[in-house]
Short mmCIF file of C-alpha atoms and ligand atoms in Angstrom, two decimals:
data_model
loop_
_atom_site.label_atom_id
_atom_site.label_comp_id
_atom_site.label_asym_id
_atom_site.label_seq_id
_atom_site.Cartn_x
_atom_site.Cartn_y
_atom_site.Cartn_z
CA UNK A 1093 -14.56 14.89 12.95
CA UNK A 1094 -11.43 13.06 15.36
CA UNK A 1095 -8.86 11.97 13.19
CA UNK A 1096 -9.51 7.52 13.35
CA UNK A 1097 -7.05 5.08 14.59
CA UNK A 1098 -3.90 4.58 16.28
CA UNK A 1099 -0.78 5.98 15.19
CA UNK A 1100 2.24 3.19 14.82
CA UNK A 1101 5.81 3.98 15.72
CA UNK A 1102 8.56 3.42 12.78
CA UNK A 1103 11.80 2.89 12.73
CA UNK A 1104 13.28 6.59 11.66
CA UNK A 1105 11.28 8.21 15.10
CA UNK A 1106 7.69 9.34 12.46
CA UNK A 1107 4.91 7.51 12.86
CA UNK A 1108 1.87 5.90 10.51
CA UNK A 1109 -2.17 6.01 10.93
CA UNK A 1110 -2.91 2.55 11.57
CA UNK A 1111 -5.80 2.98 8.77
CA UNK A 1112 -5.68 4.53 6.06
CA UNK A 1113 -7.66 5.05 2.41
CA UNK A 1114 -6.30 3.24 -0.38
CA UNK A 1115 -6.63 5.52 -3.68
CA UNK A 1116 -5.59 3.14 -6.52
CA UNK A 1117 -8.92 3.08 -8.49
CA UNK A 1118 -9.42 0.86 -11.56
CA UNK A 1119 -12.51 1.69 -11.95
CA UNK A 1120 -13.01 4.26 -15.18
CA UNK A 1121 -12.74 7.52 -13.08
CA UNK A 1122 -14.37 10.10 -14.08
CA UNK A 1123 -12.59 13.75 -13.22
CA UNK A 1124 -13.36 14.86 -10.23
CA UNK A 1125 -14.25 11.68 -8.40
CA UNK A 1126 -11.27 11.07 -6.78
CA UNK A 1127 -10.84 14.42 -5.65
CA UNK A 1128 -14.48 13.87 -4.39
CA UNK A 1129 -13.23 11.11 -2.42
CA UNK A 1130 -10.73 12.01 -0.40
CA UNK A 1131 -12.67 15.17 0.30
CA UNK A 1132 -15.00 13.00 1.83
CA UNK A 1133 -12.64 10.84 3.68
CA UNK A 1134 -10.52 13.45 5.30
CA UNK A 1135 -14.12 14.57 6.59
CA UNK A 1136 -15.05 11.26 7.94
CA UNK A 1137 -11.52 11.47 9.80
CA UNK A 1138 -9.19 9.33 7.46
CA UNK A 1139 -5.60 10.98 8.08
CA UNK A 1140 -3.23 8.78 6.38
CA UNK A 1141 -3.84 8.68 2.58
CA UNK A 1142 -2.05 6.26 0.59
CA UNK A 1143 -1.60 6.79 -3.46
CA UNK A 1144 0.88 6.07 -6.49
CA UNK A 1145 2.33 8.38 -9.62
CA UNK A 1146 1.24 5.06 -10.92
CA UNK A 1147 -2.72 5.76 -10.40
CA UNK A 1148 -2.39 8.74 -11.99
CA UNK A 1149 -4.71 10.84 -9.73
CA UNK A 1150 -2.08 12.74 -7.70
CA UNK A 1151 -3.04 15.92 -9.13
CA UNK A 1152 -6.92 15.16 -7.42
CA UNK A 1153 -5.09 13.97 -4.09
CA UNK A 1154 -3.15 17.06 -3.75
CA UNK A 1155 -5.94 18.94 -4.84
CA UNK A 1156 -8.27 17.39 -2.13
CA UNK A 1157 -5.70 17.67 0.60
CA UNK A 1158 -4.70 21.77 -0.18
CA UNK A 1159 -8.97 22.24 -0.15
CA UNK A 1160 -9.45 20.80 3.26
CA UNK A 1161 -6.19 22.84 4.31
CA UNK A 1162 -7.92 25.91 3.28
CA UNK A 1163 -11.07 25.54 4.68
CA UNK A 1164 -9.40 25.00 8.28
CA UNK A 1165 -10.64 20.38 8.24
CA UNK A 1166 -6.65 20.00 9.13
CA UNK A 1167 -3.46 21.28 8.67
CA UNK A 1168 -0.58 19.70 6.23
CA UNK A 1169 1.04 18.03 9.38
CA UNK A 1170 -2.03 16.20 10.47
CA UNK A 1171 -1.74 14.28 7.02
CA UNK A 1172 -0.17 11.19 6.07
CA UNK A 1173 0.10 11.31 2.32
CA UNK A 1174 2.22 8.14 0.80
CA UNK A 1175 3.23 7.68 -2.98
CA UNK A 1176 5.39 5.39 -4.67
CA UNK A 1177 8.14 5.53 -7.15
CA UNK A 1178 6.87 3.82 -10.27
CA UNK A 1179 9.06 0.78 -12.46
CA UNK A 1180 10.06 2.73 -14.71
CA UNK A 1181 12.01 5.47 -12.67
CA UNK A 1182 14.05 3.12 -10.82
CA UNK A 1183 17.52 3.91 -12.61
CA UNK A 1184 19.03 5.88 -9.65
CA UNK A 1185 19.09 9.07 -12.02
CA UNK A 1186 15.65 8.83 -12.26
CA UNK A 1187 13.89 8.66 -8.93
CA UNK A 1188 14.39 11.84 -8.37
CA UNK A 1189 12.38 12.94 -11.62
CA UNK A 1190 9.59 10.56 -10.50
CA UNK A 1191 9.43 12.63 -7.27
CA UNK A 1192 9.34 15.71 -8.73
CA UNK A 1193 6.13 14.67 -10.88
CA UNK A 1194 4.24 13.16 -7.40
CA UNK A 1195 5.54 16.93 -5.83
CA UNK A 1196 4.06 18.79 -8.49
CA UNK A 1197 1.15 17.20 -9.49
CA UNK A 1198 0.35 17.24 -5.68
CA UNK A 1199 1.45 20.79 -5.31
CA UNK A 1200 2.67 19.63 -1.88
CA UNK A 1201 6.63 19.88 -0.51
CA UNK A 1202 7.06 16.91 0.88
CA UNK A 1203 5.55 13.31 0.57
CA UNK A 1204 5.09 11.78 4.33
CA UNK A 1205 6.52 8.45 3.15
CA UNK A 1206 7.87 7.36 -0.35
CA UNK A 1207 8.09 3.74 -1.50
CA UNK A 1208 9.48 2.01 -3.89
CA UNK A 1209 6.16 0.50 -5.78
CA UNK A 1210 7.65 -2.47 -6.91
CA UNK A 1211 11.10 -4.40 -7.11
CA UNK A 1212 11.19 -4.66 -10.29
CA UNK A 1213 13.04 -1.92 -12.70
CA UNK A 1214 11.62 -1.70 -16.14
CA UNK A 1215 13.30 0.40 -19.50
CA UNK A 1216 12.89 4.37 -18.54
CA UNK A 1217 9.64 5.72 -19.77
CA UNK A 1218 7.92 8.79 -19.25
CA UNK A 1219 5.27 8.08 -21.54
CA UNK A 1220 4.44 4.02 -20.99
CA UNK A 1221 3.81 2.46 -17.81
CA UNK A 1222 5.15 -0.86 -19.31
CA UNK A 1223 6.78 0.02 -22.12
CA UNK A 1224 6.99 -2.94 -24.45
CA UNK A 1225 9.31 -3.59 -27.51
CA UNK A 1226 7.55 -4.03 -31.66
CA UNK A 1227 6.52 -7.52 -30.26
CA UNK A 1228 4.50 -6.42 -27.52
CA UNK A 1229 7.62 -8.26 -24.69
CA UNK A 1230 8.07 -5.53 -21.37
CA UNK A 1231 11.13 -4.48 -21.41
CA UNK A 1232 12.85 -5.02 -18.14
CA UNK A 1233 15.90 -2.93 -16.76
CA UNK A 1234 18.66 -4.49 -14.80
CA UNK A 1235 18.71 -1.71 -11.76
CA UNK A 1236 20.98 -2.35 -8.29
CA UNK A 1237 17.55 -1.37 -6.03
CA UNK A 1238 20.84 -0.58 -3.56
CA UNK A 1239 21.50 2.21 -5.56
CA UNK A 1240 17.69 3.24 -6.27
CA UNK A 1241 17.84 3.06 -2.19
CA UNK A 1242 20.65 4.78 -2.12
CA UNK A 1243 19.06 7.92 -3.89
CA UNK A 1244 15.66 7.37 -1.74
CA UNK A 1245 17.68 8.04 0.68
CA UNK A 1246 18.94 11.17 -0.14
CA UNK A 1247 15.44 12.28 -1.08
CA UNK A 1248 15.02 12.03 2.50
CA UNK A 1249 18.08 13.69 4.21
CA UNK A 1250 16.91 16.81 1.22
CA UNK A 1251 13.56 16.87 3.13
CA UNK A 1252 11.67 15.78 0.76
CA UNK A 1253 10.06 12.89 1.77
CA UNK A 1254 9.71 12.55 5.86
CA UNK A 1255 10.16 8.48 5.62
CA UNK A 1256 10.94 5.70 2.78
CA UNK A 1257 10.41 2.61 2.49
CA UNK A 1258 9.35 -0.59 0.31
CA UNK A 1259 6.74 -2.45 -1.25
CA UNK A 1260 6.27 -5.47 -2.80
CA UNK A 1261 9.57 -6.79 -1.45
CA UNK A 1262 9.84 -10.58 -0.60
CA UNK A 1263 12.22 -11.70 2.03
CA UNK A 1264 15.33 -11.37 0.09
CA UNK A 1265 14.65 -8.55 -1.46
CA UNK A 1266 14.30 -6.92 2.15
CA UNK A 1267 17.34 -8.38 3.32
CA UNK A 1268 19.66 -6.94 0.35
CA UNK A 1269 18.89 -3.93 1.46
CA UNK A 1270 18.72 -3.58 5.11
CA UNK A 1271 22.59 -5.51 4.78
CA UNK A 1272 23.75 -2.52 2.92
CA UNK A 1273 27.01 -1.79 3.82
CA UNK A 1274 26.51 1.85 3.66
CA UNK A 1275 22.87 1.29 4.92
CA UNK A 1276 21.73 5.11 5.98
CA UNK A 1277 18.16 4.49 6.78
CA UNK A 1278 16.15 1.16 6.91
CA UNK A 1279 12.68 0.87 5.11
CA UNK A 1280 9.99 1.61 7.31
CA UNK A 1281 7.77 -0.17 5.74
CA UNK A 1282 7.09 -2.55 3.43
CA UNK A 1283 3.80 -2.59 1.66
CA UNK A 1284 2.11 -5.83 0.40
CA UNK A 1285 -1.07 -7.73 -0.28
CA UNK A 1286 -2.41 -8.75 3.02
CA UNK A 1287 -5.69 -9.76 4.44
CA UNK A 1288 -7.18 -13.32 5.84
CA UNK A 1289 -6.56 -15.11 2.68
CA UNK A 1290 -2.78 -14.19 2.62
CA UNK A 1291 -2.18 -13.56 6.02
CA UNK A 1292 1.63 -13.10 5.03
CA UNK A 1293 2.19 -14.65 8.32
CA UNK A 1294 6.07 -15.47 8.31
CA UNK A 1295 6.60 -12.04 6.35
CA UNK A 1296 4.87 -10.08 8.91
CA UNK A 1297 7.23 -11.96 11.97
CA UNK A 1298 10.46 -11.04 9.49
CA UNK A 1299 9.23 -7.70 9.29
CA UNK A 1300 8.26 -6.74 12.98
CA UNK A 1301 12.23 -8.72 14.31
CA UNK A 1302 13.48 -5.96 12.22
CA UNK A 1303 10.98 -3.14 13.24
CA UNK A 1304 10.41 -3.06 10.08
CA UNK A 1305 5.91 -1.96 9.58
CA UNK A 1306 4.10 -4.07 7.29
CA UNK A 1307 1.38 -2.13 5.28
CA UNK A 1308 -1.36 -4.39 4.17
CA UNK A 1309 -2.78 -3.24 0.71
CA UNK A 1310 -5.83 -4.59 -0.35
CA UNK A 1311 -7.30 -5.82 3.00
CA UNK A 1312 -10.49 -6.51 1.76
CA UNK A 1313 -9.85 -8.90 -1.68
CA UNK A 1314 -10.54 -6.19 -4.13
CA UNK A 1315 -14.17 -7.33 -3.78
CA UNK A 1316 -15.28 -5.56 -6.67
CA UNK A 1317 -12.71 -5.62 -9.20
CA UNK A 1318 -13.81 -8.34 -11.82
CA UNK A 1319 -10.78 -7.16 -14.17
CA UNK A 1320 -7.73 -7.91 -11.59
CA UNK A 1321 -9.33 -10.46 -9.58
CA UNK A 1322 -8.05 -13.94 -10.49
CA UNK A 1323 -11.73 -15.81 -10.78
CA UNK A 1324 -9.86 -18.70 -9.61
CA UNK A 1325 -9.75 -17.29 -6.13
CA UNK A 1326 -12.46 -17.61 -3.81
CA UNK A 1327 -13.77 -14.24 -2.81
CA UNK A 1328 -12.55 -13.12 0.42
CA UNK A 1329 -15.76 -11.08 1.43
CA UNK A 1330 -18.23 -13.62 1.05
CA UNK A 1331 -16.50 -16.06 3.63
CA UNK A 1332 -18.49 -17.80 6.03
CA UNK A 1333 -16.16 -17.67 9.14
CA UNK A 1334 -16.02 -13.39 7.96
CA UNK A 1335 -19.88 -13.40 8.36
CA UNK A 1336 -20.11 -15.53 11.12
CA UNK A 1337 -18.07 -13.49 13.10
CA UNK A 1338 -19.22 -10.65 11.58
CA UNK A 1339 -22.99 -11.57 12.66
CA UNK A 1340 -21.41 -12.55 16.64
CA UNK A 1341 -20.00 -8.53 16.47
CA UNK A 1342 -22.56 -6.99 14.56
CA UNK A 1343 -20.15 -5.86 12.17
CA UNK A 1344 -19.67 -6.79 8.47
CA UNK A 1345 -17.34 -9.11 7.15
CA UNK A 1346 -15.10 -6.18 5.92
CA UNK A 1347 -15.04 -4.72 9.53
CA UNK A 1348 -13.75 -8.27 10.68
CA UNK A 1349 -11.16 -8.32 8.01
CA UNK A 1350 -10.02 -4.94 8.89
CA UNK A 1351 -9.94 -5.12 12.64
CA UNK A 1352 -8.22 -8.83 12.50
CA UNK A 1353 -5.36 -6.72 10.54
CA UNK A 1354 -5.28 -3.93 13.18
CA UNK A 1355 -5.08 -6.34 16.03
CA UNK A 1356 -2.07 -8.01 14.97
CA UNK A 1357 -0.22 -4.54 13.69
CA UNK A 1358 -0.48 -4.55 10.31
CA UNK A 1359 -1.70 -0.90 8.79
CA UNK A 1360 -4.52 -1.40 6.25
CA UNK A 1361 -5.31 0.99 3.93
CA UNK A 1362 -8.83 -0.34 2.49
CA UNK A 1363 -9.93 1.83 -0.79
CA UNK A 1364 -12.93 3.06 -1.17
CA UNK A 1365 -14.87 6.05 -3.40
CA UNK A 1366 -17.73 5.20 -1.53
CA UNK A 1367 -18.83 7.30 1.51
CA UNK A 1368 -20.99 4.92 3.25
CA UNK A 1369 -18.37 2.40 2.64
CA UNK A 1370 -15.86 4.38 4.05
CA UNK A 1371 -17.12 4.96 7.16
CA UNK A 1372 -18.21 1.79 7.37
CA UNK A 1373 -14.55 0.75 7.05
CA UNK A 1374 -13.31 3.35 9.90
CA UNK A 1375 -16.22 1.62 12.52
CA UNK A 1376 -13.67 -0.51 13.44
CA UNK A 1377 -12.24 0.72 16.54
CA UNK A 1378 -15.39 -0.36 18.81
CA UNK A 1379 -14.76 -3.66 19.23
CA UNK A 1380 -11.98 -6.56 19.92
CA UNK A 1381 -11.86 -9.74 17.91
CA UNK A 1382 -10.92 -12.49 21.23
CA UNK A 1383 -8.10 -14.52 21.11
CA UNK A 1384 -10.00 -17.31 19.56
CA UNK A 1385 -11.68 -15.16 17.28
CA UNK A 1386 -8.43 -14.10 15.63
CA UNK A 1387 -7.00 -18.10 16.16
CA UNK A 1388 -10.00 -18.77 13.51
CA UNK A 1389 -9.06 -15.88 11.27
CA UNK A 1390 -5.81 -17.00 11.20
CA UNK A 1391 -6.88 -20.54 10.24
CA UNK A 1392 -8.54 -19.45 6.92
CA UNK A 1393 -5.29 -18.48 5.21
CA UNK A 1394 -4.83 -19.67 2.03
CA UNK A 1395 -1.87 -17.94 0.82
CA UNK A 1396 -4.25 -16.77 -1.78
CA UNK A 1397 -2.83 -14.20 -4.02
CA UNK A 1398 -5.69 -11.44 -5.83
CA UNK A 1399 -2.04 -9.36 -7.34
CA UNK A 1400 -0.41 -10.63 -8.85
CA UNK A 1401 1.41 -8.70 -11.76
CA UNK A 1402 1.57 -11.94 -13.92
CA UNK A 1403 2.81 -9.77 -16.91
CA UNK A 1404 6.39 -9.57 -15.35
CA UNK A 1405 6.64 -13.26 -13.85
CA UNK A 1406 9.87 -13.73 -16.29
CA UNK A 1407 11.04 -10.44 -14.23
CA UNK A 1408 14.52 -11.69 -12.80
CA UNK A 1409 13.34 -9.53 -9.58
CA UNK A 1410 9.68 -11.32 -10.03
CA UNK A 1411 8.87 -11.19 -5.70
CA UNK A 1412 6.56 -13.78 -5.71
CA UNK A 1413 8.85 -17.07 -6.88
CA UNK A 1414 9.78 -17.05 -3.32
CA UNK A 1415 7.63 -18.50 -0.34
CA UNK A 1416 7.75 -15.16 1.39
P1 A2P B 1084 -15.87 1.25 -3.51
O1 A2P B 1084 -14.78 2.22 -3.81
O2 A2P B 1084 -17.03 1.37 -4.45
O3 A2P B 1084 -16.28 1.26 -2.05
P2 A2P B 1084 -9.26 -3.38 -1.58
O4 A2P B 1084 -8.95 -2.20 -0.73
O5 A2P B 1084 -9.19 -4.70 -0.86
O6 A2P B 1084 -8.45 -3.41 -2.86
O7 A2P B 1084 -10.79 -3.26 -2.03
C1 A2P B 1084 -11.23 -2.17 -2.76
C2 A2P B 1084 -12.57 -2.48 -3.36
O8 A2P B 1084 -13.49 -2.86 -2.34
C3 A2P B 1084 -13.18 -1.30 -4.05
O9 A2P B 1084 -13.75 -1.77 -5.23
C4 A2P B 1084 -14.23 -0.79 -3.08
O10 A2P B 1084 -15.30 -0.25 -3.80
C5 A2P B 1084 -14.64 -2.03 -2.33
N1 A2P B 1084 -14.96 -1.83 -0.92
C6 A2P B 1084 -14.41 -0.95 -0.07
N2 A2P B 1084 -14.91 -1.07 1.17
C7 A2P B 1084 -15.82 -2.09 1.11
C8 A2P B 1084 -16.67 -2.70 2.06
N3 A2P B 1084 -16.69 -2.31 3.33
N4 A2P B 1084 -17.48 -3.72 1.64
C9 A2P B 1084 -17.47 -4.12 0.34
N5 A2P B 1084 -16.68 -3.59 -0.60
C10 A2P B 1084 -15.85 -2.58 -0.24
#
């Protein structure tokens, strides 16, 4: 099976698979299924594979990735494998240990493109993912990200990631570090909630003036994630100018949510365990939403957050106070 999509330039001369497959499952995962997965997906064509120490599946990913090595599907360079440094490892003396685990649990050498996962540092933990204090408060870390960037970047010159970059970043956050005095490499990405209902509009122009990608997680809404899904929010899926358009293409709303991302650059990387549903996702290279079409897309923003880590809105380095 042809590797799917386009392959987007960035900023250090490497370049990103315009789609990829999202990996972060909160679903109860059984062992084995996401190995299962991404089987499946690098034999549907999906090159660029995006995951987290944070998901705790690594091991499966790397696992997946070596199989379809040995069995002659593709060779290591013809995948794009991201992870992302978690919270808790942000203390410059720790990134590096965070790495490590990704490396090893992936039995891999080298991670295509290494973010950090959030802006936000909490207390070091190799046990807790939000390690809290007797009272049940998260205990935050006070971390100069210039120095975690600092370190990313030497992860990089030491060949062990190809690229690094951001996510979660607002604005601000982007601009501390690309004004770095000792600035070695820029992010070359920075990956965020994105799809029609947060069209992250200005944040996408700020990004592309400083050739800067923007990744756009959770294209679809999370659709069928009742636990992280603020019930507030309309779901994204089930929009009538999606199905309308969808109906005028013959393609579903999730294909028109996709493709509107693809069209105007961003790099979506829709999850999804499902086979059917992930080839459904990669039909989207047939067709061209018009001008108009993507006008009307655009016109159904409603800066409509489905993440929103509420747990750490008293963070100091909280992203989301901020318009963009
Ligand atoms: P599944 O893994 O069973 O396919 P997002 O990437 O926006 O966070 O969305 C991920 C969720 O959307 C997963 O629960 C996934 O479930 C589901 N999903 C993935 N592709 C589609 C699709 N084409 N239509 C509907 N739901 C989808």
């Amino acid at each position: 099976m042809a590797a799917i999509g386009r392959c987007v330039p960035l900023n250090d001369g490497s370049s990103i698979p315009n789609l990829g497959l999202g990996t972060c499952s909160l679903d109860k995962l059984v062992k084995g299924d996401t190995a299962k997965a991404v089987k499946t997906g690098i034999e549907i064509g999906y090159r660029h594979l995006d995951g987290a120490l944070m998901y705790g599946n690594e091991d499966e990913i790397g696992e997946a990735i070596r199989a379809k090595i040995a069995d002659g599907t593709v060779k290591r360079e013809d995948i794009f494998y991201t992870s992302k440094v978690w919270m808790t490892y942000l203390s410059p003396d720790l990134v590096r240990n965070a790495l490590t685990k990704t490396l090893k649990s992936l039995r891999l050498d080298y991670v295509d493109l290494y973010l950090i996962h959030w802006p936000m540092a909490l207390k070091a933990s190799e046990k807790e993912l939000f390690p809290r204090d007797a009272s049940g408060k998260i205990l935050h870390e006070n971390v100069d990200l210039r120095e975690t960037w600092a370190v990313m970047e030497g992860c990089k010159d030491d060949g062990l990631v190809r690229s690094i970059g951001v996510s979660n970043f607002n604005r601000r956050q982007l601009e501390m570090i690309l004004q770095m005095p000792n600035l070695k490499y820029k992010p070359v990405c920075n990956q965020v909630e994105c799809h029609p209902y947060l069209n992250q509009s200005k944040l996408l122009m700020y990004c592309k003036s400083n050739n800067i990608v923007l990744v756009g997680y959770s294209p679809l809404g999370r659709p069928q994630d009742p636990a992280l899904v603020n019930t507030k929010n309309p779901i994204l899926l089930n929009d009538p100018e999606l199905k309308k358009m969808g109906e005028k293409h013959q393609k579903t709303a999730a294909q028109i949510a996709l493709r509107y991302q693809v069209q105007r650059g961003v790099v979506v990387i829709p999850k999804s365990f499902s086979p059917g549903r992930m080839k459904q996702n990669k039909e989207i290279f047939d067709f061209c939403l018009t001008d108009e079409d993507m006008k009307r897309i655009d016109g159904i923003n409603k800066n409509c957050r489905y993440v929103t880590e509420e747990t750490l809105i008293d963070h100091p380095n909280y992203p989301f106070h901020d318009e963009y």
